Amino acid sequence: MKEQKWIHEGLITESFPNGMFRIRLDNQDMILGYVSGKIRSSFIRILPGDRVKIEISRYDSTRGRIIYQPETYDKN
């Protein structure tokens, strides 16, 4: 059985040197996030102040994976 995940939107507030980011979700929770493989392989730059979608495990709600950055993908 595949693990269920929650998807939230949030704002990058801080960037760490190892590819991790502190993210403030829309419900004001602060979590630690890392970049998914699809974004990493596309060389998309994520900076503090960017809005992102993040996938959070139901088992550990303090960490998540950044799966989408709307501003980057919407530009044609």
Coordinates of C-alpha atoms in Angstrom, one line a residue, residues 4-5 7 10 13 15 18 26 29 34 42-45 48 50 52 62 74:
Q4 CA -0.6 8.9 1.7
K5 CA 0.8 12.4 1.5
I7 CA 0.1 18.7 -0.2
G10 CA 4.0 27.8 1.6
T13 CA 11.7 31.8 4.6
S15 CA 17.8 28.6 2.7
N18 CA 22.8 21.6 2.1
D26 CA -0.3 28.8 4.7
D29 CA 3.3 25.9 10.5
Y34 CA 14.1 19.6 0.5
S42 CA 15.8 20.9 -14.1
F43 CA 18.3 23.2 -12.3
I44 CA 15.4 25.4 -11.0
R45 CA 16.7 27.9 -8.5
P48 CA 13.8 32.9 0.0
D50 CA 9.4 32.0 -3.4
V52 CA 6.1 26.5 -3.4
T62 CA 7.9 18.4 10.3
D74 CA 4.0 29.1 -15.4

